[in-house]
């Protein structure tokens, strides 16, 4: 469009000059050349003489005008030619400028492309590193969560096992205490029943004896009874003391062993569970103590009533005083033992259970002693009655008394043996429980150790797998990069070979060039393959051959190459050796 505007002005000017010259020529010819005018042929022919000088002058004038027109035409053509050259130069400058702009744009585009590729690579690498980091963090979180869950499960299983063992032990202890209480209650009921029967029989016998005995016999009987009672009481108290001492030693030994086992177990249990169990045990023991206390009070009442009846029956003041003193001592002992038991109950829950058993044993011993005392009194009464009624029966009664004593001793020995066996069985059970618990703890520790070892091995394997994967990925990346570089190199070599073949096809051998010649040419290309410049950088020694090689490269433009290799082909060199 710009070119058309530039050509319009000179064209109009030239056209105007031509029209103007043609008009002047026509006017001059009409006014000065009448001989060219034609008209109707007259009938009369007239002759006219024309001066030759005028014709020549007119010819000269016309020639001068023609020369002026030619000169003007030449000037116009020269101006037009100069204008065309100027336009060509401007076009060439614009073309070179456009090519430079295109080259700059291509370089900028290539730089931007390389920069974008580098940025994309960095971004991809950063994303890959971030993804690996996120994956590692996620793996670590999952592993930590799994470890925490396993630890919680193990702790829950351990707590559950401890709770189950504790509940089982508590149930067994309560059942044992219940069995002991039931056994004591049965024994007490049997003793009370025997005592009631004996009291009824003695009452009947005493009533019959009272009718037969005289006052003297009553006094002698009371004296003998008092002496016998004192002896029997001393003997029974000695036996009772020995039995109590033996039972106390056994109870203390069993209590120590049980307390030690329970202390070891209690130290491993949690404080909260221990407090709850202790509170429950205290409550159960308090209820048991209250029941035993009520039973003891009831038994004491029954015993006091029986003693009161016996005292009234015997009417022996000295025996009554001794009995009162004995009851007072026993009451003081009971009170002292009760205070000790209460103090022990405050200090230790297990001591309360031992104290309760001890009180039960003492109460049973007291009841047994009372029964023996009653029996002794009955035996004495019967003995006196037998001596007075029939001396022949004394030996039989003594034998019967010894037999009963032997039976009682056998019963006591059997009871002691049973208690010893129960204590031994309880000890074995506690030892077995402790052994099982130790084995369970050992197995649990081994399991936890094995689990920790497996976890460590798993972590090591995972770390090794990650390292191997990273090494494999790096090796694959290197191989891919090497492969890509090899492919680019192969593509570049192939493209250079194709360019060399195309240049050889476009080459015209100079006449003066002889022999096998070669030169190295540097070629500058545009992105579309157009040759911007081709110059020999290593001459063959033959200038004509070198120029022909440069011309062949320019003639072969545009050259073909992979567009992704433009950076390599923007400026490159190759060896031109036709026929090599």
Short mmCIF file of C-alpha atoms in Angstrom, two decimals, residues 24-420:
data_model
loop_
_atom_site.label_atom_id
_atom_site.label_comp_id
_atom_site.label_asym_id
_atom_site.label_seq_id
_atom_site.Cartn_x
_atom_site.Cartn_y
_atom_site.Cartn_z
CA UNK A 24 2.01 22.27 -27.33
CA UNK A 25 3.12 20.15 -30.26
CA UNK A 26 -0.35 19.99 -31.76
CA UNK A 27 -0.92 23.73 -31.40
CA UNK A 28 2.43 24.54 -32.92
CA UNK A 29 1.81 22.23 -35.83
CA UNK A 30 -1.62 23.67 -36.61
CA UNK A 31 -0.48 27.28 -36.58
CA UNK A 32 2.74 26.95 -38.53
CA UNK A 33 2.10 24.14 -40.99
CA UNK A 34 -0.76 25.20 -43.31
CA UNK A 35 0.54 23.03 -46.06
CA UNK A 36 -0.89 20.08 -44.18
CA UNK A 37 -4.34 21.49 -44.36
CA UNK A 38 -6.55 19.89 -46.88
CA UNK A 39 -9.61 21.19 -48.51
CA UNK A 40 -11.72 20.66 -51.51
CA UNK A 41 -9.72 20.64 -54.72
CA UNK A 42 -10.26 23.84 -56.56
CA UNK A 43 -11.09 23.75 -60.05
CA UNK A 44 -8.22 26.10 -60.72
CA UNK A 45 -4.84 24.85 -59.86
CA UNK A 46 -2.69 27.41 -58.14
CA UNK A 47 1.02 27.05 -57.56
CA UNK A 48 2.80 28.46 -54.52
CA UNK A 49 6.49 28.76 -53.97
CA UNK A 50 7.73 27.79 -50.44
CA UNK A 51 11.06 28.94 -49.17
CA UNK A 52 13.35 26.05 -48.38
CA UNK A 53 14.90 27.87 -45.44
CA UNK A 54 11.54 28.14 -43.75
CA UNK A 55 11.00 24.44 -44.14
CA UNK A 56 14.40 23.75 -42.75
CA UNK A 57 13.84 26.14 -39.88
CA UNK A 58 10.52 24.47 -39.13
CA UNK A 59 12.18 21.08 -39.24
CA UNK A 60 14.90 22.29 -36.91
CA UNK A 61 12.27 23.64 -34.56
CA UNK A 62 10.37 20.42 -34.61
CA UNK A 63 13.59 18.49 -34.11
CA UNK A 64 14.46 20.76 -31.17
CA UNK A 65 11.02 20.19 -29.65
CA UNK A 66 11.36 16.48 -30.23
CA UNK A 67 14.78 16.51 -28.57
CA UNK A 68 13.33 18.45 -25.67
CA UNK A 69 10.52 15.95 -25.39
CA UNK A 70 12.99 13.05 -25.51
CA UNK A 71 15.21 14.77 -22.93
CA UNK A 72 12.19 15.37 -20.77
CA UNK A 73 11.16 11.80 -21.23
CA UNK A 74 14.69 10.60 -20.37
CA UNK A 75 14.69 12.80 -17.27
CA UNK A 76 11.30 11.43 -16.30
CA UNK A 77 12.54 7.88 -16.87
CA UNK A 78 15.73 8.61 -14.91
CA UNK A 79 13.63 10.10 -12.09
CA UNK A 80 11.38 7.06 -12.26
CA UNK A 81 14.41 4.74 -12.27
CA UNK A 82 15.93 6.58 -9.32
CA UNK A 83 12.61 6.43 -7.57
CA UNK A 84 12.41 2.70 -8.30
CA UNK A 85 15.95 2.17 -7.00
CA UNK A 86 15.12 4.18 -3.93
CA UNK A 87 12.02 2.09 -3.43
CA UNK A 88 14.07 -1.08 -3.93
CA UNK A 89 16.66 0.11 -1.44
CA UNK A 90 13.89 0.96 1.01
CA UNK A 91 12.29 -2.40 0.39
CA UNK A 92 15.64 -4.13 0.90
CA UNK A 93 16.24 -2.17 4.08
CA UNK A 94 12.73 -3.01 5.24
CA UNK A 95 13.26 -6.65 4.28
CA UNK A 96 16.58 -6.77 6.14
CA UNK A 97 14.97 -5.03 9.07
CA UNK A 98 12.07 -7.47 8.94
CA UNK A 99 14.51 -10.37 8.74
CA UNK A 100 16.46 -8.95 11.68
CA UNK A 101 13.19 -8.54 13.59
CA UNK A 102 12.19 -12.06 12.68
CA UNK A 103 15.62 -13.29 13.69
CA UNK A 104 15.41 -11.40 16.98
CA UNK A 105 11.89 -12.70 17.51
CA UNK A 106 13.02 -16.22 16.69
CA UNK A 107 15.94 -15.88 19.12
CA UNK A 108 13.65 -14.43 21.75
CA UNK A 109 11.10 -17.17 21.08
CA UNK A 110 13.82 -19.81 21.30
CA UNK A 111 15.16 -18.21 24.51
CA UNK A 112 11.66 -18.04 25.92
CA UNK A 113 11.06 -21.61 24.82
CA UNK A 114 14.31 -22.75 26.46
CA UNK A 115 13.46 -20.72 29.54
CA UNK A 116 9.94 -22.21 29.58
CA UNK A 117 11.36 -25.69 29.14
CA UNK A 118 13.87 -25.07 31.91
CA UNK A 119 11.11 -23.62 34.11
CA UNK A 120 8.88 -26.59 33.30
CA UNK A 121 11.72 -28.97 34.14
CA UNK A 122 12.42 -27.15 37.41
CA UNK A 123 8.72 -27.07 38.18
CA UNK A 124 8.36 -30.77 37.35
CA UNK A 125 11.41 -31.55 39.48
CA UNK A 126 10.04 -29.42 42.33
CA UNK A 127 6.65 -31.11 42.00
CA UNK A 128 8.33 -34.52 41.96
CA UNK A 129 10.38 -33.65 45.05
CA UNK A 130 7.28 -32.22 46.75
CA UNK A 131 5.27 -35.32 45.79
CA UNK A 132 7.99 -37.58 47.18
CA UNK A 133 8.13 -35.45 50.32
CA UNK A 134 4.34 -35.59 50.70
CA UNK A 135 4.43 -39.31 50.08
CA UNK A 136 7.17 -39.74 52.69
CA UNK A 137 5.26 -37.58 55.18
CA UNK A 138 2.05 -39.49 54.48
CA UNK A 139 3.91 -42.77 54.93
CA UNK A 140 5.42 -41.50 58.18
CA UNK A 141 1.98 -40.35 59.40
CA UNK A 142 0.39 -43.67 58.51
CA UNK A 143 3.21 -45.50 60.19
CA UNK A 144 2.96 -43.32 63.32
CA UNK A 145 -0.83 -43.81 63.37
CA UNK A 146 -0.41 -47.59 62.95
CA UNK A 147 2.23 -47.68 65.71
CA UNK A 148 0.02 -45.60 67.98
CA UNK A 149 -2.99 -47.82 67.24
CA UNK A 150 -0.95 -50.97 67.90
CA UNK A 151 0.40 -49.48 71.14
CA UNK A 152 -3.13 -48.56 72.22
CA UNK A 153 -4.37 -52.03 71.33
CA UNK A 154 -1.51 -53.62 73.24
CA UNK A 155 -2.16 -51.36 76.24
CA UNK A 156 -5.89 -52.11 76.05
CA UNK A 157 -5.22 -55.85 75.83
CA UNK A 158 -2.81 -55.62 78.75
CA UNK A 159 -5.30 -53.62 80.83
CA UNK A 160 -8.04 -56.06 79.89
CA UNK A 161 -5.88 -59.03 80.87
CA UNK A 162 -4.94 -57.38 84.18
CA UNK A 163 -8.57 -56.49 84.83
CA UNK A 164 -9.66 -60.05 84.04
CA UNK A 165 -6.97 -61.52 86.28
CA UNK A 166 -7.87 -59.08 89.03
CA UNK A 167 -11.57 -59.85 88.76
CA UNK A 168 -10.84 -63.57 88.73
CA UNK A 169 -8.60 -63.27 91.80
CA UNK A 170 -11.18 -61.15 93.59
CA UNK A 171 -13.94 -63.62 92.70
CA UNK A 172 -11.85 -66.54 93.94
CA UNK A 173 -11.02 -64.71 97.16
CA UNK A 174 -14.68 -63.78 97.78
CA UNK A 175 -15.72 -67.38 97.00
CA UNK A 176 -13.08 -68.71 99.41
CA UNK A 177 -14.20 -66.33 102.12
CA UNK A 178 -17.80 -67.25 101.45
CA UNK A 179 -16.95 -70.96 101.72
CA UNK A 180 -15.11 -70.32 104.95
CA UNK A 181 -18.01 -68.29 106.33
CA UNK A 182 -20.50 -71.01 105.33
CA UNK A 183 -18.31 -73.67 106.93
CA UNK A 184 -17.97 -71.61 110.13
CA UNK A 185 -21.72 -70.99 110.18
CA UNK A 186 -22.40 -74.71 109.77
CA UNK A 187 -19.95 -75.56 112.51
CA UNK A 188 -21.41 -72.91 114.76
CA UNK A 189 -24.96 -74.12 114.12
CA UNK A 190 -23.92 -77.70 114.86
CA UNK A 191 -22.14 -76.61 118.05
CA UNK A 192 -25.16 -74.60 119.14
CA UNK A 193 -27.43 -77.52 118.45
CA UNK A 194 -25.20 -79.90 120.44
CA UNK A 195 -24.95 -77.33 123.16
CA UNK A 196 -28.71 -76.92 123.36
CA UNK A 197 -29.19 -80.67 123.51
CA UNK A 198 -26.54 -80.98 126.15
CA UNK A 199 -28.05 -78.13 128.12
CA UNK A 200 -31.48 -79.78 127.97
CA UNK A 201 -30.04 -83.14 129.05
CA UNK A 202 -28.01 -81.53 131.79
CA UNK A 203 -31.03 -79.64 132.93
CA UNK A 204 -33.03 -82.80 133.25
CA UNK A 205 -30.19 -84.64 134.94
CA UNK A 206 -29.55 -81.71 137.26
CA UNK A 207 -33.18 -81.59 138.27
CA UNK A 208 -33.15 -85.32 139.07
CA UNK A 209 -29.80 -85.02 140.87
CA UNK A 210 -30.96 -82.00 142.82
CA UNK A 211 -33.84 -84.01 144.22
CA UNK A 212 -31.53 -86.84 145.36
CA UNK A 213 -28.55 -84.81 146.61
CA UNK A 214 -28.43 -83.43 150.08
CA UNK A 215 -27.11 -80.06 151.10
CA UNK A 216 -23.76 -81.54 152.17
CA UNK A 217 -23.36 -83.35 148.96
CA UNK A 218 -24.17 -80.11 147.14
CA UNK A 219 -21.42 -78.29 149.05
CA UNK A 220 -18.92 -81.10 148.46
CA UNK A 221 -19.97 -81.32 144.87
CA UNK A 222 -19.58 -77.59 144.43
CA UNK A 223 -16.13 -77.73 146.05
CA UNK A 224 -15.03 -80.60 143.89
CA UNK A 225 -16.64 -78.93 140.92
CA UNK A 226 -14.73 -75.74 141.62
CA UNK A 227 -11.45 -77.63 141.88
CA UNK A 228 -12.16 -79.64 138.76
CA UNK A 229 -13.28 -76.54 136.96
CA UNK A 230 -10.10 -74.75 137.89
CA UNK A 231 -7.98 -77.63 136.63
CA UNK A 232 -9.99 -78.02 133.47
CA UNK A 233 -9.99 -74.31 132.89
CA UNK A 234 -6.23 -74.15 133.34
CA UNK A 235 -5.77 -77.08 130.98
CA UNK A 236 -8.23 -75.68 128.47
CA UNK A 237 -6.67 -72.25 128.65
CA UNK A 238 -3.23 -73.76 128.05
CA UNK A 239 -4.49 -75.80 125.11
CA UNK A 240 -6.37 -72.79 123.85
CA UNK A 241 -3.27 -70.60 124.15
CA UNK A 242 -1.19 -73.16 122.26
CA UNK A 243 -3.84 -73.52 119.57
CA UNK A 244 -4.23 -69.78 119.28
CA UNK A 245 -0.46 -69.32 119.06
CA UNK A 246 -0.17 -72.01 116.39
CA UNK A 247 -3.12 -70.65 114.41
CA UNK A 248 -1.79 -67.14 114.80
CA UNK A 249 1.62 -68.19 113.49
CA UNK A 250 0.03 -70.00 110.54
CA UNK A 251 -2.28 -67.08 109.85
CA UNK A 252 0.61 -64.62 110.06
CA UNK A 253 2.76 -66.77 107.75
CA UNK A 254 -0.09 -67.18 105.25
CA UNK A 255 -0.89 -63.49 105.56
CA UNK A 256 2.73 -62.56 104.93
CA UNK A 257 2.96 -64.79 101.87
CA UNK A 258 -0.36 -63.63 100.51
CA UNK A 259 0.40 -60.00 101.34
CA UNK A 260 3.75 -60.25 99.55
CA UNK A 261 2.14 -61.79 96.45
CA UNK A 262 -0.66 -59.29 96.47
CA UNK A 263 1.76 -56.43 97.06
CA UNK A 264 3.76 -57.40 93.99
CA UNK A 265 0.55 -57.66 91.98
CA UNK A 266 -0.87 -54.47 93.47
CA UNK A 267 2.22 -52.45 92.57
CA UNK A 268 1.71 -53.34 88.92
CA UNK A 269 -1.92 -52.35 88.90
CA UNK A 270 -2.98 -48.77 88.43
CA UNK A 271 -3.71 -46.59 91.45
CA UNK A 272 -7.24 -45.88 90.34
CA UNK A 273 -8.17 -49.56 89.93
CA UNK A 274 -6.49 -50.35 93.25
CA UNK A 275 -8.48 -47.63 95.00
CA UNK A 276 -11.73 -48.94 93.51
CA UNK A 277 -10.94 -52.51 94.46
CA UNK A 278 -9.84 -51.47 97.91
CA UNK A 279 -13.04 -49.50 98.43
CA UNK A 280 -15.10 -52.49 97.28
CA UNK A 281 -13.06 -54.84 99.46
CA UNK A 282 -13.39 -52.48 102.43
CA UNK A 283 -17.11 -52.36 101.92
CA UNK A 284 -17.39 -56.18 101.69
CA UNK A 285 -15.09 -56.65 104.67
CA UNK A 286 -16.98 -54.07 106.69
CA UNK A 287 -20.21 -55.89 105.92
CA UNK A 288 -18.59 -59.20 106.86
CA UNK A 289 -17.19 -57.70 110.07
CA UNK A 290 -20.58 -56.26 110.91
CA UNK A 291 -22.23 -59.65 110.29
CA UNK A 292 -19.58 -61.43 112.33
CA UNK A 293 -19.91 -58.85 115.07
CA UNK A 294 -23.66 -59.37 115.14
CA UNK A 295 -23.14 -63.13 115.22
CA UNK A 296 -20.55 -62.76 118.00
CA UNK A 297 -22.91 -60.54 119.99
CA UNK A 298 -25.71 -63.04 119.49
CA UNK A 299 -23.42 -65.90 120.50
CA UNK A 300 -22.23 -63.88 123.51
CA UNK A 301 -25.81 -63.25 124.50
CA UNK A 302 -26.63 -66.91 124.16
CA UNK A 303 -23.50 -67.81 126.05
CA UNK A 304 -24.27 -65.29 128.81
CA UNK A 305 -27.78 -66.67 129.04
CA UNK A 306 -26.46 -70.20 129.26
CA UNK A 307 -23.92 -69.19 131.85
CA UNK A 308 -26.58 -67.33 133.75
CA UNK A 309 -28.78 -70.43 133.76
CA UNK A 310 -25.84 -72.61 134.77
CA UNK A 311 -24.91 -70.16 137.50
CA UNK A 312 -28.41 -70.05 138.81
CA UNK A 313 -28.58 -73.82 138.57
CA UNK A 314 -25.32 -74.45 140.35
CA UNK A 315 -25.68 -71.53 142.75
CA UNK A 316 -21.98 -71.53 143.31
CA UNK A 317 -20.83 -68.04 144.28
CA UNK A 318 -17.16 -68.83 143.86
CA UNK A 319 -17.73 -70.37 140.47
CA UNK A 320 -19.85 -67.38 139.52
CA UNK A 321 -17.08 -64.98 140.62
CA UNK A 322 -14.48 -66.92 138.69
CA UNK A 323 -16.80 -67.08 135.68
CA UNK A 324 -17.45 -63.35 135.92
CA UNK A 325 -13.72 -62.70 136.15
CA UNK A 326 -13.14 -65.00 133.20
CA UNK A 327 -15.88 -63.30 131.23
CA UNK A 328 -14.41 -59.92 132.12
CA UNK A 329 -10.97 -61.02 130.95
CA UNK A 330 -12.49 -62.46 127.80
CA UNK A 331 -14.48 -59.29 127.22
CA UNK A 332 -11.33 -57.23 127.68
CA UNK A 333 -9.51 -59.54 125.31
CA UNK A 334 -12.35 -59.24 122.83
CA UNK A 335 -12.34 -55.47 123.15
CA UNK A 336 -8.57 -55.34 122.78
CA UNK A 337 -8.68 -57.65 119.78
CA UNK A 338 -11.51 -55.62 118.30
CA UNK A 339 -9.52 -52.38 118.68
CA UNK A 340 -6.47 -54.04 117.17
CA UNK A 341 -8.60 -55.38 114.33
CA UNK A 342 -10.09 -51.95 113.69
CA UNK A 343 -6.65 -50.34 113.72
CA UNK A 344 -5.33 -53.01 111.40
CA UNK A 345 -8.36 -52.49 109.14
CA UNK A 346 -7.51 -48.80 108.88
CA UNK A 347 -3.88 -49.48 108.05
CA UNK A 348 -4.28 -52.23 105.49
CA UNK A 349 -7.25 -53.85 103.78
CA UNK A 350 -5.66 -57.26 103.67
CA UNK A 351 -4.80 -57.09 107.37
CA UNK A 352 -8.49 -56.59 108.08
CA UNK A 353 -9.30 -59.84 106.34
CA UNK A 354 -6.59 -61.63 108.35
CA UNK A 355 -7.84 -60.00 111.57
CA UNK A 356 -11.37 -61.06 110.72
CA UNK A 357 -10.23 -64.63 110.20
CA UNK A 358 -8.30 -64.41 113.42
CA UNK A 359 -11.35 -63.17 115.32
CA UNK A 360 -13.41 -65.90 113.74
CA UNK A 361 -10.83 -68.46 114.85
CA UNK A 362 -10.73 -66.99 118.36
CA UNK A 363 -14.52 -66.95 118.53
CA UNK A 364 -14.67 -70.54 117.36
CA UNK A 365 -12.01 -71.41 119.90
CA UNK A 366 -13.98 -69.60 122.61
CA UNK A 367 -17.13 -71.38 121.60
CA UNK A 368 -15.23 -74.62 121.54
CA UNK A 369 -13.72 -73.88 124.94
CA UNK A 370 -17.13 -72.99 126.28
CA UNK A 371 -18.52 -76.21 124.87
CA UNK A 372 -15.63 -78.11 126.40
CA UNK A 373 -16.18 -76.29 129.65
CA UNK A 374 -19.85 -77.21 129.61
CA UNK A 375 -18.94 -80.73 128.72
CA UNK A 376 -16.40 -80.78 131.51
CA UNK A 377 -18.97 -79.50 133.93
CA UNK A 378 -21.41 -82.08 132.66
CA UNK A 379 -18.76 -84.74 132.98
CA UNK A 380 -17.96 -83.60 136.50
CA UNK A 381 -21.63 -83.60 137.44
CA UNK A 382 -22.12 -86.94 135.85
CA UNK A 383 -18.96 -88.16 137.53
CA UNK A 384 -20.19 -87.00 140.89
CA UNK A 385 -23.57 -88.46 140.23
CA UNK A 386 -21.95 -91.69 139.12
CA UNK A 387 -19.74 -91.79 142.21
CA UNK A 388 -22.73 -91.24 144.42
CA UNK A 389 -25.17 -93.28 142.41
CA UNK A 390 -22.98 -96.04 141.19
CA UNK A 391 -19.24 -96.24 141.70
CA UNK A 392 -19.19 -99.03 139.20
CA UNK A 393 -19.87 -96.57 136.33
CA UNK A 394 -16.87 -94.29 137.11
CA UNK A 395 -14.42 -96.21 134.98
CA UNK A 396 -16.82 -96.37 132.08
CA UNK A 397 -17.46 -92.64 132.28
CA UNK A 398 -13.72 -91.91 132.40
CA UNK A 399 -13.17 -94.07 129.36
CA UNK A 400 -16.03 -92.30 127.64
CA UNK A 401 -14.55 -88.93 128.59
CA UNK A 402 -11.13 -89.87 127.24
CA UNK A 403 -12.75 -91.16 124.09
CA UNK A 404 -14.57 -87.92 123.60
CA UNK A 405 -11.36 -85.99 124.22
CA UNK A 406 -9.58 -88.16 121.69
CA UNK A 407 -12.34 -87.54 119.20
CA UNK A 408 -12.17 -83.82 119.85
CA UNK A 409 -8.41 -83.91 119.48
CA UNK A 410 -8.81 -85.89 116.26
CA UNK A 411 -11.33 -83.35 115.06
CA UNK A 412 -9.02 -80.52 115.94
CA UNK A 413 -6.12 -82.26 114.21
CA UNK A 414 -8.30 -82.89 111.16
CA UNK A 415 -9.38 -79.24 111.17
CA UNK A 416 -5.78 -78.06 111.48
CA UNK A 417 -4.76 -80.43 108.73
CA UNK A 418 -7.58 -79.16 106.51
CA UNK A 419 -6.59 -75.56 107.19
CA UNK A 420 -2.95 -76.37 106.49
#
